[in-house]
mmCIF file of C-alpha atoms and ligand atoms in Angstrom:
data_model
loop_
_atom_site.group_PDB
_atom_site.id
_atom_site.type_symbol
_atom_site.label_atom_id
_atom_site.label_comp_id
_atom_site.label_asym_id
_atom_site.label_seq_id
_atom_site.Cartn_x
_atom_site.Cartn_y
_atom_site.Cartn_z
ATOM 1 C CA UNK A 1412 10.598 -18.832 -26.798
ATOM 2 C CA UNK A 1413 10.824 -15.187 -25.547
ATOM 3 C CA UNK A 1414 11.900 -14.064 -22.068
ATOM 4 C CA UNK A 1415 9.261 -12.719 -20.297
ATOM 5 C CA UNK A 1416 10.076 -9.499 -19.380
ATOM 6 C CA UNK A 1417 9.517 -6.942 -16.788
ATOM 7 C CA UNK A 1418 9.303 -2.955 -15.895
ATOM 8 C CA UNK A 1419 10.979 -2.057 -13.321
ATOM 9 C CA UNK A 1420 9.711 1.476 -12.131
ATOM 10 C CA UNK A 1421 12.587 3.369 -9.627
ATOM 11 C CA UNK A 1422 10.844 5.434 -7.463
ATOM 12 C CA UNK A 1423 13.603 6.024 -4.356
ATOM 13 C CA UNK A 1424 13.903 4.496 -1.557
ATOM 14 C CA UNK A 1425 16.817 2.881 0.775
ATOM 15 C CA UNK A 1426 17.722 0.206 -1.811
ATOM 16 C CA UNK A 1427 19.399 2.827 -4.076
ATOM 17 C CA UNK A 1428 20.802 4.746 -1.345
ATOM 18 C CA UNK A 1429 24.008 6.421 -0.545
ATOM 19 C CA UNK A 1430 25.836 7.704 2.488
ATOM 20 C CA UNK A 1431 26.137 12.116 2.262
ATOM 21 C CA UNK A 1432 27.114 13.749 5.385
ATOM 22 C CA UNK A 1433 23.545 14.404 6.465
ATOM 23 C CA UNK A 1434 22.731 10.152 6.252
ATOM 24 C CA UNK A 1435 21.168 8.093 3.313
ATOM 25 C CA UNK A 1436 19.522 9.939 0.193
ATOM 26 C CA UNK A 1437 18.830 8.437 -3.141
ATOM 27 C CA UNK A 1438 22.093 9.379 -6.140
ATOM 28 C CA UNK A 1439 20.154 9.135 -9.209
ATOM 29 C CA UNK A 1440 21.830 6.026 -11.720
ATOM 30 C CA UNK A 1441 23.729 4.853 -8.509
ATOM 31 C CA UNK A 1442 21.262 1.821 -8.283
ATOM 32 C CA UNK A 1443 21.527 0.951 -12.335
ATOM 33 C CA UNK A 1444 25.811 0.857 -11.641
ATOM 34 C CA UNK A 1445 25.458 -1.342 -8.951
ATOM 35 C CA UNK A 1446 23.321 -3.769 -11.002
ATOM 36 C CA UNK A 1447 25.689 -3.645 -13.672
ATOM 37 C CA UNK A 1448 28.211 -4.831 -11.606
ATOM 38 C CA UNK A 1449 26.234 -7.246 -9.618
ATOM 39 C CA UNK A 1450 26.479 -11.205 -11.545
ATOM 40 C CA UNK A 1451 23.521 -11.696 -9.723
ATOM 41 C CA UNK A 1452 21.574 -9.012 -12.068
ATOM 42 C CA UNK A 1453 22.888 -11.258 -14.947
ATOM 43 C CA UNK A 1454 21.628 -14.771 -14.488
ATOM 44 C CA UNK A 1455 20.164 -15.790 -17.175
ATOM 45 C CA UNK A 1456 17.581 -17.069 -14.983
ATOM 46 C CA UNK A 1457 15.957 -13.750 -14.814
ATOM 47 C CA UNK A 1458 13.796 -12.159 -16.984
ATOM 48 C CA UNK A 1459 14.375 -9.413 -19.699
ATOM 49 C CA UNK A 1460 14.156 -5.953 -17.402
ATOM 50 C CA UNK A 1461 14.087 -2.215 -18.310
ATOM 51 C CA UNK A 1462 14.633 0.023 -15.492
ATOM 52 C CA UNK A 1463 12.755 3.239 -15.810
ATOM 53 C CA UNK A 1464 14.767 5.745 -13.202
ATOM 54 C CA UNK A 1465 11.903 8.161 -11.826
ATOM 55 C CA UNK A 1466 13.350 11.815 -10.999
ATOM 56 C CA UNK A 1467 13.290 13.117 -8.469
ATOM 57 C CA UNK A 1468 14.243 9.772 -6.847
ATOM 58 C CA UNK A 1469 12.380 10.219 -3.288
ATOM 59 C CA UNK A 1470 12.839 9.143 0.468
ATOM 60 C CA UNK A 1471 9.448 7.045 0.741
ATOM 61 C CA UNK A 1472 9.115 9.949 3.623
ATOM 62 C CA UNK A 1473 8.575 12.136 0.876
ATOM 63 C CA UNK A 1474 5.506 10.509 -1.464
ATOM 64 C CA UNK A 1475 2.655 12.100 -1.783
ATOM 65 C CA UNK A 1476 -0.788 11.469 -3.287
ATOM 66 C CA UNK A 1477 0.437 12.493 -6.448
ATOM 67 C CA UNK A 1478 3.626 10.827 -6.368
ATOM 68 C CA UNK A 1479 0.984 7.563 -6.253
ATOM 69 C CA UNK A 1480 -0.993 8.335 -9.621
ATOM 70 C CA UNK A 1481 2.776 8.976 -10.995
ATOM 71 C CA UNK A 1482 3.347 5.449 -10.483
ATOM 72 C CA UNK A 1483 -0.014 4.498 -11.261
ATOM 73 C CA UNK A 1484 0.371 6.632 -15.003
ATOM 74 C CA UNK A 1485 4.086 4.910 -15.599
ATOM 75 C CA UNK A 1486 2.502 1.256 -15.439
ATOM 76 C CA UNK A 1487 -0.101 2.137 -17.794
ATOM 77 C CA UNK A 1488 1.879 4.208 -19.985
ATOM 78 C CA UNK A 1489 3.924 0.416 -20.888
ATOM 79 C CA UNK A 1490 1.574 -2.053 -19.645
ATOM 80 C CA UNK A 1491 0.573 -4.184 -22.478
ATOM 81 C CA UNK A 1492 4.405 -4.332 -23.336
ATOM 82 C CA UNK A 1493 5.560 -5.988 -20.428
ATOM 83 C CA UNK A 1494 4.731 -9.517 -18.232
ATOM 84 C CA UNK A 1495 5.307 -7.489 -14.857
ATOM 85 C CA UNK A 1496 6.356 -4.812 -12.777
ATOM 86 C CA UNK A 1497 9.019 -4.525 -10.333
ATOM 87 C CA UNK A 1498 8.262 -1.029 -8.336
ATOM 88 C CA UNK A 1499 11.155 -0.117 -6.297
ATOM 89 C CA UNK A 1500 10.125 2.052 -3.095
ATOM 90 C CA UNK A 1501 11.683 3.196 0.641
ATOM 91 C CA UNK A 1502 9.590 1.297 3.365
ATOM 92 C CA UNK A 1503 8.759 4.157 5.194
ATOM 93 C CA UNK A 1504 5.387 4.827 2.944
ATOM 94 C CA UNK A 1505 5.734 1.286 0.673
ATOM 95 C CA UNK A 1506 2.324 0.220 1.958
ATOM 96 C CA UNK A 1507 0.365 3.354 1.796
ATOM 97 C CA UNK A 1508 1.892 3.054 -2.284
ATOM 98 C CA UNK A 1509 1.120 -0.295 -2.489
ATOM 99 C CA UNK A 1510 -2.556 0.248 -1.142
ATOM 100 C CA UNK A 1511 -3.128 3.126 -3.563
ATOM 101 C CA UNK A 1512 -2.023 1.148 -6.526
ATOM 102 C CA UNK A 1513 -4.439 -1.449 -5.485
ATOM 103 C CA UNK A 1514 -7.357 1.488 -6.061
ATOM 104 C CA UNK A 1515 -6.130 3.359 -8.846
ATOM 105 C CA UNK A 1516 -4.792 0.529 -11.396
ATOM 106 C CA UNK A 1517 -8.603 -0.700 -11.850
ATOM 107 C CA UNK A 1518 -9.261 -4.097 -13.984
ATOM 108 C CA UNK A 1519 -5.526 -4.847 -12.915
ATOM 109 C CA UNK A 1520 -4.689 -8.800 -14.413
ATOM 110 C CA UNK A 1521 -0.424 -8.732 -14.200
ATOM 111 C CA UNK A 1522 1.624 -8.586 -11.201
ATOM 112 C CA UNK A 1523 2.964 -5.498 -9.773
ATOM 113 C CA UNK A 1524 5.548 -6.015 -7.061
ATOM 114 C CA UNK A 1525 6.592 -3.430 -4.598
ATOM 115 C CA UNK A 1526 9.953 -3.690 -3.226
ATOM 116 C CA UNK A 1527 12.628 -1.866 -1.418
ATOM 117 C CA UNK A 1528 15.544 -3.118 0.850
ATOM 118 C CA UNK A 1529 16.758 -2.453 4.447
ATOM 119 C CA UNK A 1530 20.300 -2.030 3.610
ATOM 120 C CA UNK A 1531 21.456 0.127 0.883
ATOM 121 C CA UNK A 1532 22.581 -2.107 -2.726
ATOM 122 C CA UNK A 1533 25.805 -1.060 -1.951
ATOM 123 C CA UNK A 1534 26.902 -2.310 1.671
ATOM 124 C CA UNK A 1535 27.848 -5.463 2.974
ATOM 125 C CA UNK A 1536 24.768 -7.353 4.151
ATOM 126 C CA UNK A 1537 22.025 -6.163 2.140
ATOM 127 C CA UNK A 1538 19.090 -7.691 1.454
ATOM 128 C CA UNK A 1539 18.302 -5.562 -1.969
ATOM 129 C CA UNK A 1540 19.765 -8.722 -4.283
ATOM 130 C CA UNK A 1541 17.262 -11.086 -2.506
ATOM 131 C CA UNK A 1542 14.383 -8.817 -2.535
ATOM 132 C CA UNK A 1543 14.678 -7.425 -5.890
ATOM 133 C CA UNK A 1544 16.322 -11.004 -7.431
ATOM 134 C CA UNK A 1545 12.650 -12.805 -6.086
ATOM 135 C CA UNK A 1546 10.390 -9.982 -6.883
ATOM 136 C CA UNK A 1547 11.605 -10.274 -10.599
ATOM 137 C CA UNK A 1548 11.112 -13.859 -10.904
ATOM 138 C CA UNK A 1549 8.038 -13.467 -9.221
ATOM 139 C CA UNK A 1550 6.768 -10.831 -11.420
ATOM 140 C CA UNK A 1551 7.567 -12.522 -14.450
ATOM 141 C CA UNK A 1552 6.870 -15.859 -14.212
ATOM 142 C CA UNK A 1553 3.687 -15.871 -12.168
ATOM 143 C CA UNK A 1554 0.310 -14.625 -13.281
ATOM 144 C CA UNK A 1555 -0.656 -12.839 -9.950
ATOM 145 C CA UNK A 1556 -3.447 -9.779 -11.137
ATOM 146 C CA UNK A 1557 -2.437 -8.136 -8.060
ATOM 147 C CA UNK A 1558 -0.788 -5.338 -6.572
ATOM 148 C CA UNK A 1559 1.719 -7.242 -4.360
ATOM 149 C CA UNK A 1560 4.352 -6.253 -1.398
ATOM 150 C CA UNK A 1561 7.503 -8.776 -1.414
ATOM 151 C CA UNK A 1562 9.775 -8.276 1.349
ATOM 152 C CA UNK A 1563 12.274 -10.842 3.315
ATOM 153 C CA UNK A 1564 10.786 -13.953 1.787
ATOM 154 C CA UNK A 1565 7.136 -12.849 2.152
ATOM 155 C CA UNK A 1566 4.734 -11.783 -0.411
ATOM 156 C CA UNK A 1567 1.594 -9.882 0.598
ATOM 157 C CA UNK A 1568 -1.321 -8.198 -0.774
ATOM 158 C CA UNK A 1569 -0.389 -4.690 -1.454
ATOM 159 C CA UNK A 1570 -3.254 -3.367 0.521
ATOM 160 C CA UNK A 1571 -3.154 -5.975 3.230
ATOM 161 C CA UNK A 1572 0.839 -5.181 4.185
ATOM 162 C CA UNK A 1573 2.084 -3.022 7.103
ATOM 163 C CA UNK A 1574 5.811 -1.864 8.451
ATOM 164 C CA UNK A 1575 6.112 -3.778 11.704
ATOM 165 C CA UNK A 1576 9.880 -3.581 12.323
ATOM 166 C CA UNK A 1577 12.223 -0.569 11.580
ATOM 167 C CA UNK A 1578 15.516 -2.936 12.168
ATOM 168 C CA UNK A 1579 14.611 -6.627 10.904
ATOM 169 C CA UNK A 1580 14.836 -7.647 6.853
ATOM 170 C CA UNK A 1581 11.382 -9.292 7.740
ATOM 171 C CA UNK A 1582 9.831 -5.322 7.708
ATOM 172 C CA UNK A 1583 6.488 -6.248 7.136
ATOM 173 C CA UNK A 1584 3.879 -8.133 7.743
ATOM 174 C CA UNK A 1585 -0.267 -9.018 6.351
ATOM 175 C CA UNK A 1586 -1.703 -9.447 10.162
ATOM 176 C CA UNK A 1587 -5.771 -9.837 8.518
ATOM 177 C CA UNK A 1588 -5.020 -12.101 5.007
ATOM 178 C CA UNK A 1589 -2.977 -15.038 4.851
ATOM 179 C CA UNK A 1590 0.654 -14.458 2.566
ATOM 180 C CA UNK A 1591 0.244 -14.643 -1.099
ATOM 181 C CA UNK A 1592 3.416 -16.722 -1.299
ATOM 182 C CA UNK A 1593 6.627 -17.641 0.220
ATOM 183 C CA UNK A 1594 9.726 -17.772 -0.665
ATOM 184 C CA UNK A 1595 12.495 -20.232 1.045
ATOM 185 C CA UNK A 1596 14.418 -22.351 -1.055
ATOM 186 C CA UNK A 1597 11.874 -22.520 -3.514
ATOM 187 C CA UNK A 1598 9.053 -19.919 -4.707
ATOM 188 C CA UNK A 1599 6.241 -21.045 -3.187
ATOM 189 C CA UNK A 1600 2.621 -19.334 -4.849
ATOM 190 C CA UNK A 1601 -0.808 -19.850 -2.361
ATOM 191 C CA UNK A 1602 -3.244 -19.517 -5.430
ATOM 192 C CA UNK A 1603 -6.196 -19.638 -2.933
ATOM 193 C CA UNK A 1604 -5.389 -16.206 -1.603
ATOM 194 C CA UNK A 1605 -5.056 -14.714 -4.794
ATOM 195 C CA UNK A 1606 -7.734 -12.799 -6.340
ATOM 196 C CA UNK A 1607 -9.471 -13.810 -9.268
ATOM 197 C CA UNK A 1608 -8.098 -12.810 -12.849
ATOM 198 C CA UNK A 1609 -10.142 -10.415 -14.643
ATOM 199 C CA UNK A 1610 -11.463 -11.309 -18.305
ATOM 200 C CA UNK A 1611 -8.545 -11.325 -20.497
ATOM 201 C CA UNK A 1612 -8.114 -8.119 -22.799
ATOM 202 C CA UNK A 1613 -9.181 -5.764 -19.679
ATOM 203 C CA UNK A 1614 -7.940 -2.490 -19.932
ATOM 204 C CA UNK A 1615 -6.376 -1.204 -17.218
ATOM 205 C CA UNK A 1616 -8.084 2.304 -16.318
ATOM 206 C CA UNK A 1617 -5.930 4.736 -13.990
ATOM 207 C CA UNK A 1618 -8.770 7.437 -13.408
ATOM 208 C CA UNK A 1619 -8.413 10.933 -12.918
ATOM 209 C CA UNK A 1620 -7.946 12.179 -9.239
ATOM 210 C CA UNK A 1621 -8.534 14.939 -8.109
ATOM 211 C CA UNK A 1622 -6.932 16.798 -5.516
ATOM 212 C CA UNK A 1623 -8.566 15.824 -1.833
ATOM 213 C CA UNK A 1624 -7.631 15.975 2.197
ATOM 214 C CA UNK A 1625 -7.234 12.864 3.856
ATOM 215 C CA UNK A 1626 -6.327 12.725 7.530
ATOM 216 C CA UNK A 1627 -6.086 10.173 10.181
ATOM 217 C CA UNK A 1628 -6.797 10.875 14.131
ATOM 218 C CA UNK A 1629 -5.429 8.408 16.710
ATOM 219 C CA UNK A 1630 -7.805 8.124 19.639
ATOM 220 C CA UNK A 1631 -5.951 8.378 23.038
ATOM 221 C CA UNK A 1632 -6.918 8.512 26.626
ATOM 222 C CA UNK A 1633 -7.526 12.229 27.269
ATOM 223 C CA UNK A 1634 -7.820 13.294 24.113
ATOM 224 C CA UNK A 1635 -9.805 16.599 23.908
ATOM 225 C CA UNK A 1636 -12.406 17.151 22.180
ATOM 226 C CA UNK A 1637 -11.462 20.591 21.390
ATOM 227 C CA UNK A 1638 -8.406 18.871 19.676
ATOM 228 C CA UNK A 1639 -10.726 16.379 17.315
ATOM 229 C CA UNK A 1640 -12.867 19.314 16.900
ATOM 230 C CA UNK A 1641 -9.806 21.651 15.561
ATOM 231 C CA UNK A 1642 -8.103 18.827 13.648
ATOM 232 C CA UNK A 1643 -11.887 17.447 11.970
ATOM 233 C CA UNK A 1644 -12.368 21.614 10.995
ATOM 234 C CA UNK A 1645 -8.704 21.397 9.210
ATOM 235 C CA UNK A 1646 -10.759 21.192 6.029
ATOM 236 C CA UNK A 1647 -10.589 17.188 5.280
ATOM 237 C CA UNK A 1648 -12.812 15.586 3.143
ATOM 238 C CA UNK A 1649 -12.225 12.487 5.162
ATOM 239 C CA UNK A 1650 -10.192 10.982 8.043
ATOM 240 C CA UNK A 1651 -9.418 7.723 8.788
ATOM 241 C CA UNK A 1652 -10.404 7.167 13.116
ATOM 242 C CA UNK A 1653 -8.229 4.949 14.730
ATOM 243 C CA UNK A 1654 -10.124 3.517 17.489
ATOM 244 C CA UNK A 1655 -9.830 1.258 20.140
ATOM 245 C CA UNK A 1656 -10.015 -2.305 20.107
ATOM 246 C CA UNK A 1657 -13.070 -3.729 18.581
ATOM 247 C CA UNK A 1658 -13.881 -0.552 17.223
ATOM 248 C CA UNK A 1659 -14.180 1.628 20.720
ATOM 249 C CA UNK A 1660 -14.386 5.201 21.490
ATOM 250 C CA UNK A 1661 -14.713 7.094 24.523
ATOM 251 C CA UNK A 1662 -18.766 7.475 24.332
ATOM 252 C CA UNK A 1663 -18.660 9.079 28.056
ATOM 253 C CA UNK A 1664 -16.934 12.272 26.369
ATOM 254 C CA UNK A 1665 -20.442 13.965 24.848
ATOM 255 C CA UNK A 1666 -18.272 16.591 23.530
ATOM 256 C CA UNK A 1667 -15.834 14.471 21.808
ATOM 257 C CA UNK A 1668 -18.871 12.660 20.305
ATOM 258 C CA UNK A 1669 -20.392 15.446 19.156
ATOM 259 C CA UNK A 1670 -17.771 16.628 17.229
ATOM 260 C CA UNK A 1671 -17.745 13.558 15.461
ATOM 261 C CA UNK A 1672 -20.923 13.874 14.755
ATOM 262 C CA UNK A 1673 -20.627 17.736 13.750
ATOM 263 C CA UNK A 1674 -18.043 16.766 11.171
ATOM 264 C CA UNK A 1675 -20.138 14.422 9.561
ATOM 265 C CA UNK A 1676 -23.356 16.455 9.430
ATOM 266 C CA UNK A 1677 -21.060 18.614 7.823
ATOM 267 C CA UNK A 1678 -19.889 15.991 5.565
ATOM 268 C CA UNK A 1679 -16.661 14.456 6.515
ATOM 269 C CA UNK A 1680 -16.179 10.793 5.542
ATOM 270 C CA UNK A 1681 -14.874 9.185 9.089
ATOM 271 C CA UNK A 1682 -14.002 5.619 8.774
ATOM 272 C CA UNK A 1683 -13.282 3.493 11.956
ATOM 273 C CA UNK A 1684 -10.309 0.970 11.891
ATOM 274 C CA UNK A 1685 -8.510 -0.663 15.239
ATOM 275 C CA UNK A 1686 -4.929 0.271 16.863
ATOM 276 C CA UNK A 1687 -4.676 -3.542 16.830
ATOM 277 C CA UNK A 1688 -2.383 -5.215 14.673
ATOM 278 C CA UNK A 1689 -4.408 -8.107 14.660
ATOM 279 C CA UNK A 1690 -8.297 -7.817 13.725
ATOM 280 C CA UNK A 1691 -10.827 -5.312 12.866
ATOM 281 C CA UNK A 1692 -14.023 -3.319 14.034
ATOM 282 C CA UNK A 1693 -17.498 -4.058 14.384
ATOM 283 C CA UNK A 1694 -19.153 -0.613 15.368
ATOM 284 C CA UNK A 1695 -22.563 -2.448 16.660
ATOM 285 C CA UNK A 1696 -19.754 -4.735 19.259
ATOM 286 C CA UNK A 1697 -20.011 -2.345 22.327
ATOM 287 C CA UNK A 1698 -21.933 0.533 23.645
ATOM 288 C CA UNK A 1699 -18.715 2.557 23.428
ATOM 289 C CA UNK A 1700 -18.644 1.796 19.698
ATOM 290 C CA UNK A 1701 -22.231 2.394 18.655
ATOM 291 C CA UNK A 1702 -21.983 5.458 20.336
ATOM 292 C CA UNK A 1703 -19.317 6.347 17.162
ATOM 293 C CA UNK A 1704 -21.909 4.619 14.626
ATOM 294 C CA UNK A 1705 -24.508 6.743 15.715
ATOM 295 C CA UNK A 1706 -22.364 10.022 15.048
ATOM 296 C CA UNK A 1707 -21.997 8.913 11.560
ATOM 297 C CA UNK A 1708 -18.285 7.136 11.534
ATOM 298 C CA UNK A 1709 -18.235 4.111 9.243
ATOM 299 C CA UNK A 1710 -16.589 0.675 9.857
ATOM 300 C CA UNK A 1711 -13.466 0.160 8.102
ATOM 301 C CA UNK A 1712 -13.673 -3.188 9.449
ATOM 302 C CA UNK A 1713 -9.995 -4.971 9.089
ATOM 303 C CA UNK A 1714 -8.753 -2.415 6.865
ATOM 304 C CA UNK A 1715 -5.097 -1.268 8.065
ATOM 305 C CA UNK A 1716 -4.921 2.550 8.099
ATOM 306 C CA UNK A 1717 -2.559 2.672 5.373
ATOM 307 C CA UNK A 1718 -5.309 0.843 3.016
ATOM 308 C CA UNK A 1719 -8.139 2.772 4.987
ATOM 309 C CA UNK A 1720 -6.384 6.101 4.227
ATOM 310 C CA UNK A 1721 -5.583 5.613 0.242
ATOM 311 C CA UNK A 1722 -9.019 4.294 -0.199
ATOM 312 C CA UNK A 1723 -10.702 7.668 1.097
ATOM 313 C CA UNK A 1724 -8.105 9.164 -1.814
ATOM 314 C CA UNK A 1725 -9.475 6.942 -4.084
ATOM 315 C CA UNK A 1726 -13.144 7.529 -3.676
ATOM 316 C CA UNK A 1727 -13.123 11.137 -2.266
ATOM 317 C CA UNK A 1728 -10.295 12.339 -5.791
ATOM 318 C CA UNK A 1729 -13.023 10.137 -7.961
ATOM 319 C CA UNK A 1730 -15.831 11.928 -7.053
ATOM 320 C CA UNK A 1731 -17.875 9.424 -5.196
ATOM 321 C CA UNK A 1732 -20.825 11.731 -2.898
ATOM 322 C CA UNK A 1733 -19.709 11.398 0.480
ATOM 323 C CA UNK A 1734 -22.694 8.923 0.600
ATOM 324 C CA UNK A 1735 -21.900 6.487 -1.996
ATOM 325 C CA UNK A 1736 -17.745 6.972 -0.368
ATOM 326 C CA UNK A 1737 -18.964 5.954 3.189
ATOM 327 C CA UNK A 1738 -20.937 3.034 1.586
ATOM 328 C CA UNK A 1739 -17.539 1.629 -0.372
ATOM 329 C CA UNK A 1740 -15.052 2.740 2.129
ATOM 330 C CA UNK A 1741 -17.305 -0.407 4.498
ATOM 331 C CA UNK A 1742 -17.322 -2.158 0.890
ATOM 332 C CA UNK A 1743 -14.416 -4.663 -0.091
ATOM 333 C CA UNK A 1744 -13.056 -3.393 -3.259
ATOM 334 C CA UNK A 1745 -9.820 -5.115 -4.054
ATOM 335 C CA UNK A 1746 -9.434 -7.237 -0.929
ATOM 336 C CA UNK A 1747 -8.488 -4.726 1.204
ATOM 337 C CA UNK A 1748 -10.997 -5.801 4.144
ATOM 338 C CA UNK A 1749 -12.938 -8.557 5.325
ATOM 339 C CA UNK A 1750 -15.918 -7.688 6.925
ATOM 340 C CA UNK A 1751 -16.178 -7.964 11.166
ATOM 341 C CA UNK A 1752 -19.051 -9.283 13.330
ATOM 342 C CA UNK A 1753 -19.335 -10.474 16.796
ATOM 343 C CA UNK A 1754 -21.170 -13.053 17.413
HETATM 344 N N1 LIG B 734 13.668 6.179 4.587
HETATM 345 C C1 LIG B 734 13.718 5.096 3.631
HETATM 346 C C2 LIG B 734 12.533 5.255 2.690
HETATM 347 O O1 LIG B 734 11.444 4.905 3.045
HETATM 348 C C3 LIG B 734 13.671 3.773 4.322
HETATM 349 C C4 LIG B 734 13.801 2.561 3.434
HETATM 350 O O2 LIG B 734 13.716 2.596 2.232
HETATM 351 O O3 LIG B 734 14.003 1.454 4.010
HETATM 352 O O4 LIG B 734 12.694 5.752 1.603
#
């Protein structure tokens, strides 16, 4: 029988890393060398791989928008010719690229992996052979239609992961949807948490997207509202709020208020999601968070900002009115969000 075999898609990113005098940058082929001379990279356990080498290899600091629907375009360009995908990635921005894949590879049904490592392939101590080592096996020998995050033994929905620690290997974490899967001694897959396959022969559609300006404003005691008023004029066609809580705002501050509500009379898509790690918002919970409702923000219920954020990309660079993108950005799409009431 044939291997299964996988695309791994190079985008940057600490894994590949090496030291210059001004700290860490990506050497383009320095990551394909190391493999090479890595036994690890030649069990026979693993699948068949192809490494396609983006260029410029980036800093995750560095991705942009565009940088996303580059990825996006280099799955589809060899998807029906390969089981998986392995996309390597800095942590810096992986889940802001991992959420936007979620959106833009629509009728998605094999597994993309995002990956990355703490310590460069190269040193002593790394934890690139683990992380890229599981996210093959992973990726070719388990179905999941999903754009996935594996890092230090976990593996999360793309759109459901977040950087919670700069130092550890364990860098991230899926605080609103239990982990996809596990992986100790052996790979452990929780099916239940994984979204339904699509009908078989689905195309996978990567849509154009246009160029759009997505923001997101931090609300924080004494913020003025001459400062959400200059930063909501900055000419964004939406902006992800995060508020307080349950979904609070400081409803005391008319002014502030108001220029919520002047942006979106003017038609800026303003989606609500909580500084919490933990939970989501429900905009009808308190006074203080109507008070936002009624000036036209939106609840991104659980959403994290970095799914909130390349959702409003997805919907505002697709065209959606800024109706119909305030009614999907509350809407779960790909199982980004789950949605909040208080009972
Ligand atoms: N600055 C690096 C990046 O995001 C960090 C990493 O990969 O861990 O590209």
């Amino acid at each position: 029988m044939d291997k299964p075999r996988v695309c791994i898609l190079y985008t940057g990113g600490t894994i590949g890393m090496r030291e210059t005098p001004d700290g860490y940058a990506p050497a383009p082929g320095y990551l394909s060398a190391q493999m090479q001379a890595l036994p690890e990279f030649q069990h026979p356990a693993l699948p068949d791989y192809d490494i396609q080498e983006f260029e410029p290899l980036l800093d995750s600091a560095n991705m942009t928008p565009q940088d996303w629907l580059k990825i996006a375009r280099a799955v589809q360009a060899v998807y029906t010719r390969y089981d998986g995908f392995v996309v390597l990635h800095g942590t810096d921005t992986m889940a802001y690229t991992a959420s936007a894949l979620a959106f833009l590879l629509e009728g998605l049904g094999k597994p993309v992996i995002l990956t990355g490592s703490q310590i460069p392939v190269g040193r002593v101590r790394s934890d690139a052979v683990d992380n890229l080592v599981t996210a093959l096996l992973i990726a070719s020998s388990y179905p999941i239609p999903e754009v996935c995050l594996y890092f230090g033994g976990k593996l999360m929905r793309g759109c459901r992961a977040t950087k919670v620690n700069a130092s550890d290997m364990e860098a991230f974490a899926s605080p609103n949807y239990p982990l996809l899967g596990e992986a100790g001694i052996r790979i452990r897959l929780h099916w239940a948490a994984v979204r339904p396959r699509p009908p078989l022969e689905t195309p996978l559609l990567v849509r154009e997207i246009s160029h759009c300006s997505v923001g997101a404003l931090r609300l924080t005691p004494g913020l003025s509202a001459r400062a959400v008023d200059a930063y909501l004029s900055a000419g964004f066609q939406g902006v992800v709020l995060e508020t307080y809580g349950g979904g609070t705002g400081p409803d005391r501050d008319t002014a502030l208020i108001q220029a919520l509500h002047d942006a979106a009379q003017a038609g800026l898509v303003l989606v609500a999601v909580t500084q919490c790690l933990v939970g989501g918002v429900d905009l009808s919970g308190y006074a203080s968070s109507s008070a936002l409702a009624r000036a036209g923000v939106v609840s991104g219920h659980d959403m994290t900002t970095e799914a909130a954020l390349a959702k409003l990309y997805y919907l505002l660079g697709r065209g959606e009115s800024v109706e119909e993108a305030r009614r999907l950005a509350s809407h779960n799409l790909r199982g980004e969000l789950t949605p909040m009431t208080i009972e």
